[in-house]
PDB file of C-alpha atoms in Angstrom:
ATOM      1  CA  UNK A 460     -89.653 140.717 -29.414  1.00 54.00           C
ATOM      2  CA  UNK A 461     -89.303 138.122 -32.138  1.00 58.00           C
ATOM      3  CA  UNK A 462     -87.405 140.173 -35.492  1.00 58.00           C
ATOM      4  CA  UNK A 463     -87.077 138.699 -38.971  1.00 62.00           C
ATOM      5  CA  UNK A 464     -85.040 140.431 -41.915  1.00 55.00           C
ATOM      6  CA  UNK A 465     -86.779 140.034 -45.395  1.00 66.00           C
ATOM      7  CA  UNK A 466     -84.883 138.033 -47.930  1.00 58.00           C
ATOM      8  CA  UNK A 467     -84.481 140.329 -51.076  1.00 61.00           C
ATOM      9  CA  UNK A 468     -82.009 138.551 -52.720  1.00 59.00           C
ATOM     10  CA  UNK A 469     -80.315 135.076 -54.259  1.00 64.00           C
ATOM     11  CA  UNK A 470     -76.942 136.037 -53.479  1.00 64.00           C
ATOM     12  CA  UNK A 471     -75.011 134.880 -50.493  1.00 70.00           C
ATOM     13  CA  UNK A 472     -76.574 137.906 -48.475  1.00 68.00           C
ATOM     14  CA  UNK A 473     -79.756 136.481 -48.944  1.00 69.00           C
ATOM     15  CA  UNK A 474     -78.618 133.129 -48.015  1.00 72.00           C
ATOM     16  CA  UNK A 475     -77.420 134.879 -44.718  1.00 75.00           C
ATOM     17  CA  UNK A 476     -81.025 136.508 -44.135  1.00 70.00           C
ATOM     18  CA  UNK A 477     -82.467 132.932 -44.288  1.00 74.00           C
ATOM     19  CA  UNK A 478     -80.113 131.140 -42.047  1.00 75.00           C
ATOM     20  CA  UNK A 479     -80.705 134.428 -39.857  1.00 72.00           C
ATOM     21  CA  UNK A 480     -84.940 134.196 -40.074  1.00 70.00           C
ATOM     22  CA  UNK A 481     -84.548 130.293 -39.400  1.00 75.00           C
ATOM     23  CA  UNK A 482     -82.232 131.053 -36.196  1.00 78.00           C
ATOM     24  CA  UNK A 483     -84.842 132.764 -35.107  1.00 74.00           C
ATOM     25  CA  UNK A 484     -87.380 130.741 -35.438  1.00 77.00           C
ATOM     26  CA  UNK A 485     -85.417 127.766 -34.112  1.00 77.00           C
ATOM     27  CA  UNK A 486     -84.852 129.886 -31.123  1.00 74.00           C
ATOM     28  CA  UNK A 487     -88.957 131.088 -31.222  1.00 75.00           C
ATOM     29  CA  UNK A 488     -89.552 126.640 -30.708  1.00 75.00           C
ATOM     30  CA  UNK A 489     -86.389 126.418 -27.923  1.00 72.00           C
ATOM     31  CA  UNK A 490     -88.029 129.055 -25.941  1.00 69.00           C
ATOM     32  CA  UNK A 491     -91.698 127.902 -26.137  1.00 65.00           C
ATOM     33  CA  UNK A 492     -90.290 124.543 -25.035  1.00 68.00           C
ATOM     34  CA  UNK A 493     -88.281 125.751 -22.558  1.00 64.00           C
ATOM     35  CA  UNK A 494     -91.633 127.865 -21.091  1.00 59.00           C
ATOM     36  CA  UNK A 495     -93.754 124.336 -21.220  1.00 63.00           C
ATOM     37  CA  UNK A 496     -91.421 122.671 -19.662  1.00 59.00           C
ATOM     38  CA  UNK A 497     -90.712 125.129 -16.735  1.00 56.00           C
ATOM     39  CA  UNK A 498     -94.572 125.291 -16.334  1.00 57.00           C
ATOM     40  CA  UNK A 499     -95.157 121.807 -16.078  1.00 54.00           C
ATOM     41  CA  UNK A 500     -91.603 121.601 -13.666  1.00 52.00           C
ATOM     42  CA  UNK A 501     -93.809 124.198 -11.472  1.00 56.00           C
ATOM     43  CA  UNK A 502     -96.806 122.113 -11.728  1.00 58.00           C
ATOM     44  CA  UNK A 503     -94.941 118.473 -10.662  1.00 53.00           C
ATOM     45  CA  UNK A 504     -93.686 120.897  -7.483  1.00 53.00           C
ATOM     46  CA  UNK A 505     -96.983 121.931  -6.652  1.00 57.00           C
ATOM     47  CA  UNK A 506     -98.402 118.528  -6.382  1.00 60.00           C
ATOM     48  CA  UNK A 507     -96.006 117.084  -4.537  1.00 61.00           C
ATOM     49  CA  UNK A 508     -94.765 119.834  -2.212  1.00 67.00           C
ATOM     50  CA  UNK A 509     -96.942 122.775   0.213  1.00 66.00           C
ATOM     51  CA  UNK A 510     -96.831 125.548  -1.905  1.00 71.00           C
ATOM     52  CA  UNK A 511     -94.421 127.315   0.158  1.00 72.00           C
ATOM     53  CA  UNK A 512     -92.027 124.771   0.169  1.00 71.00           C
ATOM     54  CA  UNK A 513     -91.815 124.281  -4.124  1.00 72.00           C
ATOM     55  CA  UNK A 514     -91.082 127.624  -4.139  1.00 77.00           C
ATOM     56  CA  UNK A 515     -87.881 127.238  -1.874  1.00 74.00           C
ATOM     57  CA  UNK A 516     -86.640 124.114  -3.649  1.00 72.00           C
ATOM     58  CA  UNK A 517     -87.288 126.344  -7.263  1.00 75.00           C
ATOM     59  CA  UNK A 518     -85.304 128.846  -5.530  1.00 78.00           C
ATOM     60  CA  UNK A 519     -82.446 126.272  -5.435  1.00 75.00           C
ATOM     61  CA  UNK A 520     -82.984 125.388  -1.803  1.00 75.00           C
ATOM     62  CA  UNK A 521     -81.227 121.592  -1.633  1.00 74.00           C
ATOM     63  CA  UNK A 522     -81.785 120.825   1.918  1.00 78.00           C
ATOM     64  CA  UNK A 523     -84.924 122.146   3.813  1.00 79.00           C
ATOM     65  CA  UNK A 524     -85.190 121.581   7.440  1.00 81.00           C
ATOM     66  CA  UNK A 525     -87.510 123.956   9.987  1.00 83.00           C
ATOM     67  CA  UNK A 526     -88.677 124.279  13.101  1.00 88.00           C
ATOM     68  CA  UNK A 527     -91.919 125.415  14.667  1.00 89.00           C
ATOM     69  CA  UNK A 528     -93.257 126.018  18.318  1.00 92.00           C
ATOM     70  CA  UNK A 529     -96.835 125.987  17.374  1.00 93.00           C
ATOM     71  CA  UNK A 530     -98.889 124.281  14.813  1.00 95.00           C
ATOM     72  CA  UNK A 531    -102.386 121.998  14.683  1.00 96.00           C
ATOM     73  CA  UNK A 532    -101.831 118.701  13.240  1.00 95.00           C
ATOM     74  CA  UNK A 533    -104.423 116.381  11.743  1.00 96.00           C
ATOM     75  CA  UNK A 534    -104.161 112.539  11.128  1.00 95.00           C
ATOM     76  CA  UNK A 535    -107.089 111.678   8.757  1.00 96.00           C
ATOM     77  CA  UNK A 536    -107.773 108.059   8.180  1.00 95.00           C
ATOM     78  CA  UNK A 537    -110.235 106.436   5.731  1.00 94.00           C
ATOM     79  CA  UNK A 538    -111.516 103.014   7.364  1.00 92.00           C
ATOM     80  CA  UNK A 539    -113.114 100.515   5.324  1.00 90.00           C
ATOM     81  CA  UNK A 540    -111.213 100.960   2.685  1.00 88.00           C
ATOM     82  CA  UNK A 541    -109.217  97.576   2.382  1.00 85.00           C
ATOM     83  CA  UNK A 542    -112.950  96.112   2.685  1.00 86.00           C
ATOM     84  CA  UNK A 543    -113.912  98.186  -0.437  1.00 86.00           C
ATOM     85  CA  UNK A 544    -111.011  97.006  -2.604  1.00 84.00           C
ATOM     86  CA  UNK A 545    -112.059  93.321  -1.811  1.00 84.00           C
ATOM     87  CA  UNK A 546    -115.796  94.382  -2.872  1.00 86.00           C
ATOM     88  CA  UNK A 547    -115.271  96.604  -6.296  1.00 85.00           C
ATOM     89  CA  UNK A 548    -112.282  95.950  -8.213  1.00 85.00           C
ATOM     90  CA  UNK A 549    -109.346  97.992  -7.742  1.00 83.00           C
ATOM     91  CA  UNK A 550    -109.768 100.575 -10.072  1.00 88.00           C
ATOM     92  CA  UNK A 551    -113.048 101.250  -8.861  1.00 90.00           C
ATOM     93  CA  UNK A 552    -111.773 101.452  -5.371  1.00 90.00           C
ATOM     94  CA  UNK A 553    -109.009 103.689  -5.589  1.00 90.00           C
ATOM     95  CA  UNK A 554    -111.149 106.113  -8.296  1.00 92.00           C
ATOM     96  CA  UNK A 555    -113.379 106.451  -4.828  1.00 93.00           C
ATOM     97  CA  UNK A 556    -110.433 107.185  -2.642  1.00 92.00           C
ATOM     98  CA  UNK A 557    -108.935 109.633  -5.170  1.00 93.00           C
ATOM     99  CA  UNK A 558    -112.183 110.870  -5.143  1.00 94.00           C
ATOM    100  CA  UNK A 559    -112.398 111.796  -1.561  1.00 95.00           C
ATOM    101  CA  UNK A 560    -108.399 113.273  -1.205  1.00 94.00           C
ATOM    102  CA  UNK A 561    -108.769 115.537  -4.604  1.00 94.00           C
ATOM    103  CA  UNK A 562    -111.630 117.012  -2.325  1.00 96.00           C
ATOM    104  CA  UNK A 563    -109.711 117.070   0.788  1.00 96.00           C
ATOM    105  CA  UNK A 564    -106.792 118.938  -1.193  1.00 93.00           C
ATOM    106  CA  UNK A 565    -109.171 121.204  -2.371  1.00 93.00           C
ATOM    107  CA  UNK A 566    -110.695 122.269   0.945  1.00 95.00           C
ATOM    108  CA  UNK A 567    -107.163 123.089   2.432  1.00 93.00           C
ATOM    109  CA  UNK A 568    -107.065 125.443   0.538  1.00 88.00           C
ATOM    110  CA  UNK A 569    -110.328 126.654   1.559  1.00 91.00           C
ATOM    111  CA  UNK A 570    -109.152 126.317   5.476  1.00 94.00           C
ATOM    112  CA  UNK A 571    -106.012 127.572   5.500  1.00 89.00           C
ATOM    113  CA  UNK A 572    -104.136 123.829   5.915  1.00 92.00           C
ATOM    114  CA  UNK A 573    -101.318 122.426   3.838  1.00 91.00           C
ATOM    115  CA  UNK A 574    -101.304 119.065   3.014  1.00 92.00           C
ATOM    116  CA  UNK A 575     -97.855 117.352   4.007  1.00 91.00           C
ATOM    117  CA  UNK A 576     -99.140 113.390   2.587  1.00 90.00           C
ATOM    118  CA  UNK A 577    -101.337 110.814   2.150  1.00 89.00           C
ATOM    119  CA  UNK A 578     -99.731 107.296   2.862  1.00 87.00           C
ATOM    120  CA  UNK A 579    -102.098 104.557   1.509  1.00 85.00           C
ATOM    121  CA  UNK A 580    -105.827 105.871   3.247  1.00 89.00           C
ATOM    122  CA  UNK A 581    -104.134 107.707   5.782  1.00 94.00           C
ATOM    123  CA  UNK A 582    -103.987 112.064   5.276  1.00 95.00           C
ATOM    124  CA  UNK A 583    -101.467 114.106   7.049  1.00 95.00           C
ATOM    125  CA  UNK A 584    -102.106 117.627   7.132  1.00 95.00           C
ATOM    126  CA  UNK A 585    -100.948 120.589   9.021  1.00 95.00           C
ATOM    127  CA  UNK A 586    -101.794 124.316   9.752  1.00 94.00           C
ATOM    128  CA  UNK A 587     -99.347 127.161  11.283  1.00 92.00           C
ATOM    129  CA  UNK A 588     -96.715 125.484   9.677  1.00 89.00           C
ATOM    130  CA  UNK A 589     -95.077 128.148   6.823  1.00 84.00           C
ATOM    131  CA  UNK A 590     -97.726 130.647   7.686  1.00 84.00           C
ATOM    132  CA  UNK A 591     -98.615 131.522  11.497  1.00 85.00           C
ATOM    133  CA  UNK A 592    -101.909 131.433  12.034  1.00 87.00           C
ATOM    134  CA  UNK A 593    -103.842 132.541  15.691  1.00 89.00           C
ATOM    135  CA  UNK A 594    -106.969 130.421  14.349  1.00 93.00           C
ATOM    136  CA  UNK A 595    -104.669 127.306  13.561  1.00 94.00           C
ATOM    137  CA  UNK A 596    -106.779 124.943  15.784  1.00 94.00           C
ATOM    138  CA  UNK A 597    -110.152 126.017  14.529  1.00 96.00           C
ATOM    139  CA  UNK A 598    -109.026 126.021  11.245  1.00 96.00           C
ATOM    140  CA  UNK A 599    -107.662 122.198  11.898  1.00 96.00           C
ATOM    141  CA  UNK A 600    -111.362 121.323  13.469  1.00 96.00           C
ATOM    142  CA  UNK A 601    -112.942 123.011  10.493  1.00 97.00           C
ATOM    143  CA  UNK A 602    -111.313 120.921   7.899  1.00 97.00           C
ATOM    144  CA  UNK A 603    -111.730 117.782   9.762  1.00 96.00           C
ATOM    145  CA  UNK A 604    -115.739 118.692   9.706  1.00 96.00           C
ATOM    146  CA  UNK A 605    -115.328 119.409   6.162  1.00 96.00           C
ATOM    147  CA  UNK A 606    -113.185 115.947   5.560  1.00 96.00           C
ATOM    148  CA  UNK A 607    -116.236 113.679   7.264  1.00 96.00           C
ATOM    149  CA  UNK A 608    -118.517 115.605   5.265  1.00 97.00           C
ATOM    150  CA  UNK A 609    -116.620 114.900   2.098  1.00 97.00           C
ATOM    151  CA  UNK A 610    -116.804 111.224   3.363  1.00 96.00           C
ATOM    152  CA  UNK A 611    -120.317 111.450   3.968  1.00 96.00           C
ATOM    153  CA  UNK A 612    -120.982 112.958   0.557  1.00 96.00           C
ATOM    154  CA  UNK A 613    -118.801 110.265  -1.592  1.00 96.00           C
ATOM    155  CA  UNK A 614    -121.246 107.115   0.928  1.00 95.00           C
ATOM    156  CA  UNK A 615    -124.187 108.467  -0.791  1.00 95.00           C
ATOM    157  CA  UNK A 616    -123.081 109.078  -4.072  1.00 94.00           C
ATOM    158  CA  UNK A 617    -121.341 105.427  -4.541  1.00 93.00           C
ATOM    159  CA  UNK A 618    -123.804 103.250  -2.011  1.00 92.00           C
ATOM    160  CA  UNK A 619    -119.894 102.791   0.078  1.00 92.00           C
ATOM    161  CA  UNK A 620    -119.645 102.627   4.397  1.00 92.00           C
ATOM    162  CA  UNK A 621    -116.721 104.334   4.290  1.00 94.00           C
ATOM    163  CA  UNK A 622    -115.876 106.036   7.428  1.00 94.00           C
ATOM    164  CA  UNK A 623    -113.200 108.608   8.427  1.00 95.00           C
ATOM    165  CA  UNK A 624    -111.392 108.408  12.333  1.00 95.00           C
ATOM    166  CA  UNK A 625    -109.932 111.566  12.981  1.00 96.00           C
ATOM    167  CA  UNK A 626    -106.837 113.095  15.422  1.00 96.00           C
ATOM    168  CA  UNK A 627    -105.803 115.821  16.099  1.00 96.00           C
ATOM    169  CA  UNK A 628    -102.993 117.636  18.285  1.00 96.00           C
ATOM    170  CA  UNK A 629    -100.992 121.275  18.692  1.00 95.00           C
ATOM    171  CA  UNK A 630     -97.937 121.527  19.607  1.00 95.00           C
ATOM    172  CA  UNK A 631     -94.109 121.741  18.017  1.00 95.00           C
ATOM    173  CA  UNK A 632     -93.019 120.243  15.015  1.00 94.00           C
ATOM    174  CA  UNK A 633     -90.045 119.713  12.841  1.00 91.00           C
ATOM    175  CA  UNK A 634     -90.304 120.041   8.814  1.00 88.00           C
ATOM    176  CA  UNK A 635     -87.760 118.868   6.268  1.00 84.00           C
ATOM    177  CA  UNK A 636     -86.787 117.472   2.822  1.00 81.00           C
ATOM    178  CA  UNK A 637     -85.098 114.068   3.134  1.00 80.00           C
ATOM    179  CA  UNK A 638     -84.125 111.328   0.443  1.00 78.00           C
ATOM    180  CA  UNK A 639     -82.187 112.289  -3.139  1.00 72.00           C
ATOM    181  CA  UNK A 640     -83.331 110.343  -5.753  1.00 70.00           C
ATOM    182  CA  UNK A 641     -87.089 110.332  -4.297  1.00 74.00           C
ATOM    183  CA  UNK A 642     -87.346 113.765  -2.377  1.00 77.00           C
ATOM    184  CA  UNK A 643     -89.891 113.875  -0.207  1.00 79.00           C
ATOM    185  CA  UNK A 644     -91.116 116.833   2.566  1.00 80.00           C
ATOM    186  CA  UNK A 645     -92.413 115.722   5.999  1.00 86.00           C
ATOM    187  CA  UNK A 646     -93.307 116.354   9.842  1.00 90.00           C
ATOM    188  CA  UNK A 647     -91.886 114.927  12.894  1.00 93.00           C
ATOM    189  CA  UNK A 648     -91.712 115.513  16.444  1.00 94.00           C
ATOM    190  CA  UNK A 649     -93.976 114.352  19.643  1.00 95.00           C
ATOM    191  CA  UNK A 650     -96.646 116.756  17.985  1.00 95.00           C
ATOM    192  CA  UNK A 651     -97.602 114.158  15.288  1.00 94.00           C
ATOM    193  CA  UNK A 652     -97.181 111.024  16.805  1.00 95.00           C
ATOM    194  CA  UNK A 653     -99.823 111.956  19.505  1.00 95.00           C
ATOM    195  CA  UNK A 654    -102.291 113.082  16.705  1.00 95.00           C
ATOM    196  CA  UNK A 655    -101.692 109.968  15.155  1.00 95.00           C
ATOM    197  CA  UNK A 656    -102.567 107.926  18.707  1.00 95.00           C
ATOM    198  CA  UNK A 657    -105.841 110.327  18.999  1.00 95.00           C
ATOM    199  CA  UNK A 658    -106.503 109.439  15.461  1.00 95.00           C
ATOM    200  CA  UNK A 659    -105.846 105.247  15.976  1.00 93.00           C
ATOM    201  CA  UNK A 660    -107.735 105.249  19.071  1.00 92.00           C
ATOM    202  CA  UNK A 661    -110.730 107.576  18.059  1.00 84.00           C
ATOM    203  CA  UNK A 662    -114.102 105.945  17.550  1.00 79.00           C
TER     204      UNK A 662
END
């Protein structure tokens, strides 16, 4: 709780009551600063990180590296995109793929999936990963439903033929932090290379 003392006199006493009132409210600006600035550091973790995993690095985790015996992955890939960027301009095309991962990101949370990345059209996205989950599969399927309806949805609205190949695989994974300067959090094992084959050679 924020205190003040009343200045009821010239004299050096009051003198002291002012520098003491505008300590305070120095300290009043510091703290609301330091709040904003903690929210938005929470924020910036949140959209680059699975929730579970901000919360480890906020924790002071450096390093993260995990294992798991059973997840569903999901390689998500956006064809005709490169075609759309030659058609609209640029900002117009990538306003349309924003436009269909925002909606993706929102419907993993809907599903149960965390996002691990999108690298250029591509979406990488896993479930069973921090949270074990018996429906992990369906859940994966579900999404990827949701995902070519999203697709579908975005077609009609902008006049696009957009498309979305999709692949997907259980199996073990490993999960980890890498880099310094750039941290980044990613998936590797057998697991997701094969859902990236299913995905490359879908129709």
């Amino acid at each position: 709780k924020e205190v003040t003392v009343p200045v009821l006199a010239s004299d050096e006493l009051g003198e002291l009551a002012k520098a003491f009132n505008h300590m305070v409210k120095k300290n009043r600006k510091t703290s609301e600063l330091v709040f904003q600035k903690t929210q938005e550091t929470e924020s910036l973790l949140l959209n680059m990180f699975p929730e579970s995993v901000a919360k480890r690095l906020k924790r002071g985790e450096k390093h993260i590296s995990d294992e798991a015996e059973s997840v569903a992955i999901l390689f998500a890939n956006v064809l005709n995109f490169q075609r759309l960027t030659e058609e609209l301009k640029p900002k117009k095309a990538i306003e349309i793929l924003n436009e269909i991962v925002s909606a993706m990101d929102d419907a993993t949370e809907q599903h149960g999936i965390e996002k691990i990345k999108t690298t250029g059209s591509e979406y990488l996205a896993v479930s069973g990963l921090s949270v074990a989950r018996l429906d992990q599969t369906k859940r994966v399927i579900d999404f990827a439903i949701e995902a070519m309806r999203i697709v579908s949805q975005v077609n009609r609205e902008y006049d696009t033929d957009l498309q979305m190949r999709v692949g997907v695989h259980s199996g073990s994974v490993m999960a980890g932090t890498v880099g310094s300067q750039r941290l980044i959090y990613d998936i590797w094992g057998d697991t997701v290379v094969m859902a990236h084959y299913v995905q490359s050679a879908a129709a």
